[in-house]
Structure formats: C-alpha cells, structure tokens
C-alpha cells in the first residue's frame, strides 16, 4: 500500500471548501500520496464511505461553492464509540494523515479523534463565521462578507428612496465577526452582535440623532445571535417616526462561487496541511497569522475562543455619521 491522505469536510459548508479539497488532492498526489475523500462529514468515517480523489476528478471545482464531499452534522460521532470507530476506519484504510476542513465544532471532533489514532490529524479552518481561534481568517469568510455586502448595497438603495430604516440580519448564531465586517463595509449606522449587547434605547438614540442631522434612512446590521430581529423591528418602530423594515439574508450567505481570496486561502492552507502530514506532524491546524500561513496547535484552536476587536464598533459608528 502507498501512502494515503484522507479528507473530510464537516459542519456548516463554506465557499472555498472545494478549492481546499482540490489543493489537498493535487499537492498530495504530487508528493506521492493517494487521496480518499470521506463522504458526508464524520458520517463517512463511521460508515467507511469514501471516494478516491485524483488530480483529474477534482478538476473544475475551484470555482464551485459548497463541498463535493457533502457535509453533515453528525451527533453520533460525539457519542460513545464514535471517535473509536472513526480511528478504526483510518486504520483499515492505512491513512497516514487526515485533513479536516471545517469550523470550530469540526476541530473539536478532530481533536477527539486525534486521541484515538496515530494518524496525523490536521485542521483547515473553513467557515463563513470566521470564529476559529488561531487564524485571522477562515476559508469562506471573505466570500460571505462580499455576498452580504452586495445584498445590503441593494437594500440601501431602497432604504434611501423610501427614507426607511432597514434591519438586515446576517448569519452568526454565536459570534459577530461577519456582522461586524459587513457593517463596516456597508456603512451601517448600527451593528448589533452577540458580543456587545446594545439596548433598544441606544439604537433608538442613534437613529434619532441621524434623523435630526437629516439622515432619514439607515441600515442596522444584526447578527442572528442577538435574538429576535422581528421583535427588534417592532420595538424600533414603536420608538421612531421612520418606517422600519426587516430583511433576513439567510442561506444565500453560505453559497456561491468563492472569491479569489477564499480560493487562495484554501489553496495555501491545503498546501501547508499536506506539508505537515509529510513531516509526520500531528494534532495541528493551519491558520493565517499576520499575513503568514502558520501552524497552530489543534488543541489550542479547538478549545479557545477567538477574540473579537470591539473597538471596530466605535470605528463603524464614526464612519457612519
Ligand atoms: P462547525 O465545524 O461548522 O463548527 P459543528 O459545530 O456542527 O460545525 O460541528 C461539526 C461536527 O463535529 C458535528 O458533526 C459534531 O457532532 C462534531 N463534533 C463537535 N464536537 C465534537 C467532539 N467533542 N467529539 C466528536 N465530535 C464532535
């Protein structure tokens, strides 16, 4: 048997996962590995379901969103015997290294699996939430930011025409990285994120001040994790003269062709991941740190909470006056 690398995409899909699959496959092959792509996240390891990936079979996917390996939230992997079964599948297929492409939940799964196997387990951070510790950016984040910015630019046209306030809900159940960057890039008057609870009184005050300055339209970007945005719309409506509308961007933010930046990050992360497997390193993740592709301890990445720069909320406020 030759040397073998496995790939799994897990958790929420992110644009650029296919670019990462392609790059692991092609660089892996160039370094003498055969590559197996496990299907449907951790479920592929529980059921030993995979497809053989070759440089040719991953052709034409760099520009496709989603993941050709599919993904699944797989609670049985967390249950008793799940990671042991996953380790057995790695052993049956003589896997030297497994590249786990996903978010922080997938990294916790990868860490649990790494405790059951001698194979190199390497994490590649890919999520539109950008909430993985140890990397300045995750694969897919830039694409989701650009998708949301494009949608909000359109919403602002109608907001200005009708002199309305729009609340735009973007994804982010637990963290506000996406909402913060989208808010900054669209000139949002208010940005609401789970890490910084803002009172209704504060929001109404900002909108009132804007109105007095002659700014009668406004955009409030809210992460889904702040609570009910429809309730928020009703509450703001009751406190202001302007009409308030709600627009939930939803799943469109998860799909679409990855931006050049998401493709580049996916490709460079994948190259580093294969490199770490070649060196026999285990329990690592890759990440972007100050513009450099770096290796990160998998346990650190899986267990720590990525800090968010709340000063940017102040910057956004000044930029939208
Ligand atoms: P994401 O990677 O996008 O954050 P999830 O939070 O859904 O996505 O996690 C992805 C997968 O990792 C899920 O199938 C989940 O069951 C699995 N997982 C998370 N934590 C563990 C763990 N401690 N042990 C085993 N599997 C885990």
CSV table of C-alpha atoms and ligand atoms in Angstrom, one decimal:
chain,number,residue,atom,x,y,z
A,1,UNK,CA,0.0,0.0,0.0
A,2,UNK,CA,1.2,3.5,-0.8
A,3,UNK,CA,1.0,6.5,1.5
A,4,UNK,CA,-2.6,7.8,1.9
A,5,UNK,CA,-4.2,11.0,2.9
A,6,UNK,CA,-7.9,11.3,3.9
A,7,UNK,CA,-10.1,14.4,3.6
A,8,UNK,CA,-13.3,15.2,5.4
A,9,UNK,CA,-15.5,18.3,5.2
A,10,UNK,CA,-17.6,18.7,8.3
A,11,UNK,CA,-20.1,21.1,9.9
A,12,UNK,CA,-21.5,24.1,8.1
A,13,UNK,CA,-20.4,24.3,4.4
A,14,UNK,CA,-18.3,27.3,3.3
A,15,UNK,CA,-17.4,28.6,-0.1
A,16,UNK,CA,-13.8,27.5,-0.8
A,17,UNK,CA,-14.1,24.0,0.7
A,18,UNK,CA,-13.9,22.6,-2.9
A,19,UNK,CA,-10.8,24.7,-3.5
A,20,UNK,CA,-9.2,23.1,-0.4
A,21,UNK,CA,-10.2,19.6,-1.5
A,22,UNK,CA,-8.7,20.2,-4.9
A,23,UNK,CA,-5.5,21.5,-3.5
A,24,UNK,CA,-5.0,18.7,-0.9
A,25,UNK,CA,-5.6,16.2,-3.7
A,26,UNK,CA,-3.2,17.7,-6.2
A,27,UNK,CA,-0.5,18.5,-3.8
A,28,UNK,CA,-0.9,15.2,-2.0
A,29,UNK,CA,-0.6,13.3,-5.3
A,30,UNK,CA,2.5,15.4,-6.3
A,31,UNK,CA,4.1,14.2,-3.0
A,32,UNK,CA,3.3,10.6,-3.6
A,33,UNK,CA,0.1,10.1,-1.7
A,34,UNK,CA,-3.2,8.6,-2.8
A,35,UNK,CA,-6.2,10.6,-1.5
A,36,UNK,CA,-9.5,9.4,-0.2
A,37,UNK,CA,-12.4,11.9,0.3
A,38,UNK,CA,-14.7,10.7,3.1
A,39,UNK,CA,-18.4,11.5,2.4
A,40,UNK,CA,-20.8,13.5,4.5
A,41,UNK,CA,-18.6,14.7,7.2
A,42,UNK,CA,-17.8,12.4,10.2
A,43,UNK,CA,-20.5,10.0,9.0
A,44,UNK,CA,-18.1,8.9,6.2
A,45,UNK,CA,-15.7,7.8,8.9
A,46,UNK,CA,-18.4,6.0,10.9
A,47,UNK,CA,-19.5,4.1,7.7
A,48,UNK,CA,-16.2,3.9,5.9
A,49,UNK,CA,-17.8,5.7,2.9
A,50,UNK,CA,-15.3,7.5,0.7
A,51,UNK,CA,-14.4,8.2,-2.9
A,52,UNK,CA,-10.9,8.1,-4.4
A,53,UNK,CA,-9.8,11.6,-5.4
A,54,UNK,CA,-7.4,12.1,-8.3
A,55,UNK,CA,-5.9,15.3,-9.8
A,56,UNK,CA,-8.4,14.8,-12.6
A,57,UNK,CA,-11.5,14.1,-10.5
A,58,UNK,CA,-11.1,17.4,-8.7
A,59,UNK,CA,-10.9,19.3,-12.0
A,60,UNK,CA,-13.4,22.2,-12.5
A,61,UNK,CA,-14.4,22.6,-8.8
A,62,UNK,CA,-12.2,25.5,-7.7
A,63,UNK,CA,-15.0,28.0,-8.6
A,64,UNK,CA,-17.8,26.0,-7.0
A,65,UNK,CA,-19.3,26.8,-3.6
A,66,UNK,CA,-20.3,24.0,-1.2
A,67,UNK,CA,-18.4,20.8,-0.9
A,68,UNK,CA,-18.4,17.9,-3.4
A,69,UNK,CA,-17.9,15.5,-0.4
A,70,UNK,CA,-21.1,16.8,1.2
A,71,UNK,CA,-21.3,17.6,4.8
A,72,UNK,CA,-23.5,16.6,7.7
A,73,UNK,CA,-23.9,17.5,11.4
A,74,UNK,CA,-23.2,14.1,12.8
A,75,UNK,CA,-24.0,13.9,16.6
A,76,UNK,CA,-23.3,10.1,16.7
A,77,UNK,CA,-19.6,10.9,16.2
A,78,UNK,CA,-19.6,12.6,19.6
A,79,UNK,CA,-21.3,9.7,21.3
A,80,UNK,CA,-19.7,6.7,22.9
A,81,UNK,CA,-17.6,4.7,20.4
A,82,UNK,CA,-17.9,7.3,17.7
A,83,UNK,CA,-14.3,8.5,17.5
A,84,UNK,CA,-13.1,4.9,18.1
A,85,UNK,CA,-15.0,3.8,15.1
A,86,UNK,CA,-13.5,6.8,13.1
A,87,UNK,CA,-10.0,5.7,14.2
A,88,UNK,CA,-10.7,2.2,13.1
A,89,UNK,CA,-11.7,3.4,9.6
A,90,UNK,CA,-8.4,5.4,9.4
A,91,UNK,CA,-6.5,2.2,10.3
A,92,UNK,CA,-8.5,-0.1,7.9
A,93,UNK,CA,-7.6,2.3,5.0
A,94,UNK,CA,-3.9,2.9,6.1
A,95,UNK,CA,-4.5,6.6,6.4
A,96,UNK,CA,-1.3,8.5,7.3
A,97,UNK,CA,-2.9,11.8,7.6
A,98,UNK,CA,-6.5,13.2,7.7
A,99,UNK,CA,-7.2,16.8,6.7
A,100,UNK,CA,-10.3,18.0,8.5
A,101,UNK,CA,-11.9,21.0,6.7
A,102,UNK,CA,-14.5,22.8,8.9
A,103,UNK,CA,-15.2,25.2,11.7
A,104,UNK,CA,-14.6,25.0,15.5
A,105,UNK,CA,-17.1,22.2,16.0
A,106,UNK,CA,-15.2,20.1,13.4
A,107,UNK,CA,-12.0,21.0,15.1
A,108,UNK,CA,-13.3,19.6,18.4
A,109,UNK,CA,-14.3,16.4,16.6
A,110,UNK,CA,-10.8,16.3,15.1
A,111,UNK,CA,-9.2,16.7,18.5
A,112,UNK,CA,-11.3,13.9,20.0
A,113,UNK,CA,-10.4,11.7,17.0
A,114,UNK,CA,-6.7,12.5,17.3
A,115,UNK,CA,-6.8,11.0,20.8
A,116,UNK,CA,-7.7,7.6,19.3
A,117,UNK,CA,-5.2,7.4,16.5
A,118,UNK,CA,-1.6,7.7,15.5
A,119,UNK,CA,-2.5,9.2,12.1
A,120,UNK,CA,-1.7,12.9,11.6
A,121,UNK,CA,-4.9,14.9,12.1
A,122,UNK,CA,-4.7,18.4,10.6
A,123,UNK,CA,-7.4,21.0,10.7
A,124,UNK,CA,-8.1,23.5,7.9
A,125,UNK,CA,-10.3,26.3,9.2
A,126,UNK,CA,-13.3,26.8,6.8
A,127,UNK,CA,-16.4,28.6,8.0
A,128,UNK,CA,-18.3,31.8,7.0
A,129,UNK,CA,-18.3,32.7,10.7
A,130,UNK,CA,-14.5,33.4,10.9
A,131,UNK,CA,-14.7,32.2,14.5
A,132,UNK,CA,-11.8,29.7,14.7
A,133,UNK,CA,-9.1,30.6,17.2
A,134,UNK,CA,-5.5,30.8,15.9
A,135,UNK,CA,-6.3,32.2,12.5
A,136,UNK,CA,-7.0,35.7,11.4
A,137,UNK,CA,-9.3,34.4,8.7
A,138,UNK,CA,-11.1,31.3,7.7
A,139,UNK,CA,-11.9,29.9,4.2
A,140,UNK,CA,-15.3,31.2,3.1
A,141,UNK,CA,-15.4,34.3,5.3
A,142,UNK,CA,-14.4,36.7,2.5
A,143,UNK,CA,-17.0,35.3,0.1
A,144,UNK,CA,-19.8,35.5,2.7
A,145,UNK,CA,-18.8,39.1,3.5
A,146,UNK,CA,-18.9,40.1,-0.2
A,147,UNK,CA,-22.3,38.3,-0.7
A,148,UNK,CA,-23.8,40.2,2.2
A,149,UNK,CA,-22.2,43.5,1.2
A,150,UNK,CA,-23.7,43.1,-2.3
A,151,UNK,CA,-27.1,42.4,-0.9
A,152,UNK,CA,-27.0,45.3,1.5
A,153,UNK,CA,-25.8,47.8,-1.1
A,154,UNK,CA,-29.1,47.0,-3.0
A,155,UNK,CA,-31.1,47.3,0.2
A,156,UNK,CA,-29.6,50.7,0.9
A,157,UNK,CA,-30.9,52.0,-2.5
A,158,UNK,CA,-34.5,51.2,-1.5
A,159,UNK,CA,-33.9,52.4,2.1
A,160,UNK,CA,-32.7,55.8,0.8
A,161,UNK,CA,-35.5,56.1,-1.8
A,162,UNK,CA,-38.3,55.4,0.8
A,163,UNK,CA,-36.4,57.0,3.7
A,164,UNK,CA,-36.8,53.8,5.8
A,165,UNK,CA,-34.7,52.1,8.4
A,166,UNK,CA,-33.7,48.5,7.4
A,167,UNK,CA,-32.6,45.9,9.9
A,168,UNK,CA,-30.6,43.4,7.9
A,169,UNK,CA,-30.0,40.1,9.7
A,170,UNK,CA,-26.8,38.3,8.7
A,171,UNK,CA,-25.6,34.8,9.8
A,172,UNK,CA,-23.7,34.4,13.1
A,173,UNK,CA,-25.5,32.4,15.8
A,174,UNK,CA,-22.8,32.8,18.4
A,175,UNK,CA,-20.2,35.3,17.0
A,176,UNK,CA,-20.4,38.6,15.3
A,177,UNK,CA,-17.3,38.6,13.0
A,178,UNK,CA,-19.4,38.5,9.9
A,179,UNK,CA,-21.9,41.2,11.0
A,180,UNK,CA,-19.0,43.5,12.2
A,181,UNK,CA,-17.1,43.3,8.9
A,182,UNK,CA,-20.3,43.6,6.8
A,183,UNK,CA,-21.5,46.5,8.9
A,184,UNK,CA,-18.2,48.3,8.4
A,185,UNK,CA,-18.1,47.7,4.7
A,186,UNK,CA,-21.7,48.9,4.1
A,187,UNK,CA,-21.6,51.9,6.3
A,188,UNK,CA,-24.2,50.5,8.7
A,189,UNK,CA,-25.5,53.1,11.2
A,190,UNK,CA,-25.7,50.4,13.9
A,191,UNK,CA,-24.1,47.0,14.2
A,192,UNK,CA,-25.6,44.5,16.7
A,193,UNK,CA,-23.5,41.5,17.6
A,194,UNK,CA,-23.8,38.8,20.4
A,195,UNK,CA,-20.5,40.0,22.0
A,196,UNK,CA,-21.8,43.5,22.6
A,197,UNK,CA,-25.4,43.8,23.7
A,198,UNK,CA,-26.8,47.2,22.8
A,199,UNK,CA,-30.0,48.4,24.4
A,200,UNK,CA,-33.0,49.4,22.4
A,201,UNK,CA,-32.6,52.9,23.9
A,202,UNK,CA,-29.1,53.2,22.4
A,203,UNK,CA,-30.3,52.1,18.9
A,204,UNK,CA,-33.2,54.5,19.0
A,205,UNK,CA,-31.0,57.3,20.2
A,206,UNK,CA,-28.5,56.8,17.3
A,207,UNK,CA,-31.4,56.7,14.8
A,208,UNK,CA,-32.9,59.8,16.3
A,209,UNK,CA,-29.6,61.7,16.1
A,210,UNK,CA,-29.2,60.7,12.5
A,211,UNK,CA,-32.7,61.8,11.7
A,212,UNK,CA,-32.0,65.3,13.3
A,213,UNK,CA,-28.9,65.5,11.1
A,214,UNK,CA,-31.1,64.9,8.0
A,215,UNK,CA,-30.2,61.2,7.6
A,216,UNK,CA,-33.6,59.7,7.4
A,217,UNK,CA,-32.6,56.3,6.0
A,218,UNK,CA,-30.5,53.8,7.9
A,219,UNK,CA,-29.1,50.3,7.9
A,220,UNK,CA,-28.9,48.2,11.1
A,221,UNK,CA,-26.8,45.1,10.6
A,222,UNK,CA,-27.7,42.5,13.2
A,223,UNK,CA,-26.1,39.0,13.7
A,224,UNK,CA,-28.8,36.3,14.0
A,225,UNK,CA,-27.4,35.5,17.5
A,226,UNK,CA,-28.7,38.8,19.1
A,227,UNK,CA,-32.2,37.4,19.4
A,228,UNK,CA,-35.4,38.0,17.5
A,229,UNK,CA,-34.9,40.6,14.8
A,230,UNK,CA,-38.6,40.8,14.0
A,231,UNK,CA,-39.2,41.8,17.7
A,232,UNK,CA,-36.4,44.3,17.4
A,233,UNK,CA,-38.0,45.8,14.2
A,234,UNK,CA,-41.3,46.2,16.1
A,235,UNK,CA,-39.6,47.7,19.1
A,236,UNK,CA,-37.6,50.3,17.0
A,237,UNK,CA,-40.8,51.0,15.0
A,238,UNK,CA,-42.5,51.9,18.3
A,239,UNK,CA,-39.8,54.4,19.2
A,240,UNK,CA,-39.3,56.2,15.9
A,241,UNK,CA,-41.2,58.2,13.3
A,242,UNK,CA,-39.5,56.3,10.4
A,243,UNK,CA,-40.8,53.2,8.8
A,244,UNK,CA,-38.8,50.1,9.8
A,245,UNK,CA,-38.3,47.0,7.6
A,246,UNK,CA,-36.6,43.7,8.2
A,247,UNK,CA,-34.6,41.7,5.7
A,248,UNK,CA,-33.1,38.3,6.6
A,249,UNK,CA,-30.3,37.4,4.2
A,250,UNK,CA,-30.2,33.7,5.3
A,251,UNK,CA,-28.6,30.8,3.5
A,252,UNK,CA,-27.6,32.8,0.4
A,253,UNK,CA,-24.6,33.9,2.5
A,254,UNK,CA,-23.3,30.2,2.6
A,255,UNK,CA,-23.3,29.6,-1.1
A,256,UNK,CA,-21.9,31.0,-4.3
A,257,UNK,CA,-18.7,30.9,-6.1
A,258,UNK,CA,-15.7,31.6,-3.7
A,259,UNK,CA,-13.9,34.9,-4.1
A,260,UNK,CA,-10.3,34.9,-5.2
A,261,UNK,CA,-9.3,35.5,-1.6
A,262,UNK,CA,-11.2,32.4,-0.3
A,263,UNK,CA,-9.7,30.3,-3.1
A,264,UNK,CA,-6.2,31.5,-2.4
A,265,UNK,CA,-6.5,30.9,1.4
A,266,UNK,CA,-8.0,27.4,0.8
A,267,UNK,CA,-5.1,26.5,-1.6
A,268,UNK,CA,-2.4,27.8,0.7
A,269,UNK,CA,-3.9,26.2,3.8
A,270,UNK,CA,-4.2,22.9,2.0
A,271,UNK,CA,-0.5,23.1,0.9
A,272,UNK,CA,0.5,23.7,4.5
A,273,UNK,CA,-1.7,20.8,5.7
A,274,UNK,CA,-0.1,18.4,3.3
A,275,UNK,CA,3.3,19.7,4.3
A,276,UNK,CA,2.6,19.0,8.0
A,277,UNK,CA,1.5,15.4,7.1
A,278,UNK,CA,4.7,14.9,5.1
A,279,UNK,CA,6.7,15.9,8.1
A,280,UNK,CA,4.7,13.4,10.3
A,281,UNK,CA,3.3,16.2,12.5
A,282,UNK,CA,0.0,15.6,14.2
A,283,UNK,CA,-2.6,17.4,16.1
A,284,UNK,CA,-2.1,20.6,14.2
A,285,UNK,CA,-4.3,23.2,12.5
A,286,UNK,CA,-3.2,25.7,9.9
A,287,UNK,CA,-4.0,29.4,10.1
A,288,UNK,CA,-3.3,32.9,8.8
A,289,UNK,CA,-1.3,34.9,11.3
A,290,UNK,CA,-0.2,38.4,10.3
A,291,UNK,CA,-0.2,37.6,6.6
A,292,UNK,CA,1.7,34.3,7.0
A,293,UNK,CA,0.4,30.7,6.8
A,294,UNK,CA,1.2,29.3,10.1
A,295,UNK,CA,0.8,26.0,12.1
A,296,UNK,CA,-1.3,26.1,15.2
A,297,UNK,CA,-1.8,23.6,18.0
A,298,UNK,CA,-5.1,21.8,17.3
A,299,UNK,CA,-6.0,21.7,21.0
A,300,UNK,CA,-5.5,25.5,21.2
A,301,UNK,CA,-7.5,26.1,18.1
A,302,UNK,CA,-10.3,23.7,19.3
A,303,UNK,CA,-10.6,24.9,22.9
A,304,UNK,CA,-10.0,28.6,22.8
A,305,UNK,CA,-12.5,31.4,21.9
A,306,UNK,CA,-11.3,33.7,19.2
A,307,UNK,CA,-11.2,37.3,20.5
A,308,UNK,CA,-13.2,40.0,18.5
A,309,UNK,CA,-12.0,43.6,18.3
A,310,UNK,CA,-14.8,45.6,19.8
A,311,UNK,CA,-13.0,48.8,19.0
A,312,UNK,CA,-14.2,48.4,15.5
A,313,UNK,CA,-17.7,49.1,16.6
A,314,UNK,CA,-16.6,52.6,17.5
A,315,UNK,CA,-14.8,53.0,14.2
A,316,UNK,CA,-18.0,51.9,12.4
A,317,UNK,CA,-20.0,54.5,14.4
A,318,UNK,CA,-17.6,57.3,13.4
A,319,UNK,CA,-17.7,56.1,9.8
A,320,UNK,CA,-21.5,56.3,9.6
A,321,UNK,CA,-22.0,59.8,11.0
B,1,LIG,P1,-18.6,23.6,12.5
B,1,LIG,O1,-17.4,22.8,12.2
B,1,LIG,O2,-19.2,24.3,11.3
B,1,LIG,O3,-18.4,24.5,13.7
B,1,LIG,P2,-20.4,21.8,14.1
B,1,LIG,O4,-20.4,22.6,15.3
B,1,LIG,O5,-21.8,21.3,13.6
B,1,LIG,O6,-19.8,22.6,12.8
B,1,LIG,O7,-19.5,20.5,14.3
B,1,LIG,C1,-19.2,19.6,13.2
B,1,LIG,C2,-19.2,18.2,13.6
B,1,LIG,O8,-18.2,17.9,14.6
B,1,LIG,C3,-20.5,17.7,14.2
B,1,LIG,O9,-20.9,16.5,13.5
B,1,LIG,C4,-20.2,17.4,15.6
B,1,LIG,O10,-21.0,16.3,16.0
B,1,LIG,C5,-18.8,17.1,15.6
B,1,LIG,N1,-18.2,17.3,16.9
B,1,LIG,C6,-18.2,18.5,17.6
B,1,LIG,N2,-17.5,18.3,18.8
B,1,LIG,C7,-17.2,17.0,18.9
B,1,LIG,C8,-16.5,16.2,19.9
B,1,LIG,N3,-16.1,16.8,21.1
B,1,LIG,N4,-16.3,14.9,19.7
B,1,LIG,C9,-16.7,14.4,18.5
B,1,LIG,N5,-17.3,15.1,17.5
B,1,LIG,C10,-17.5,16.4,17.7
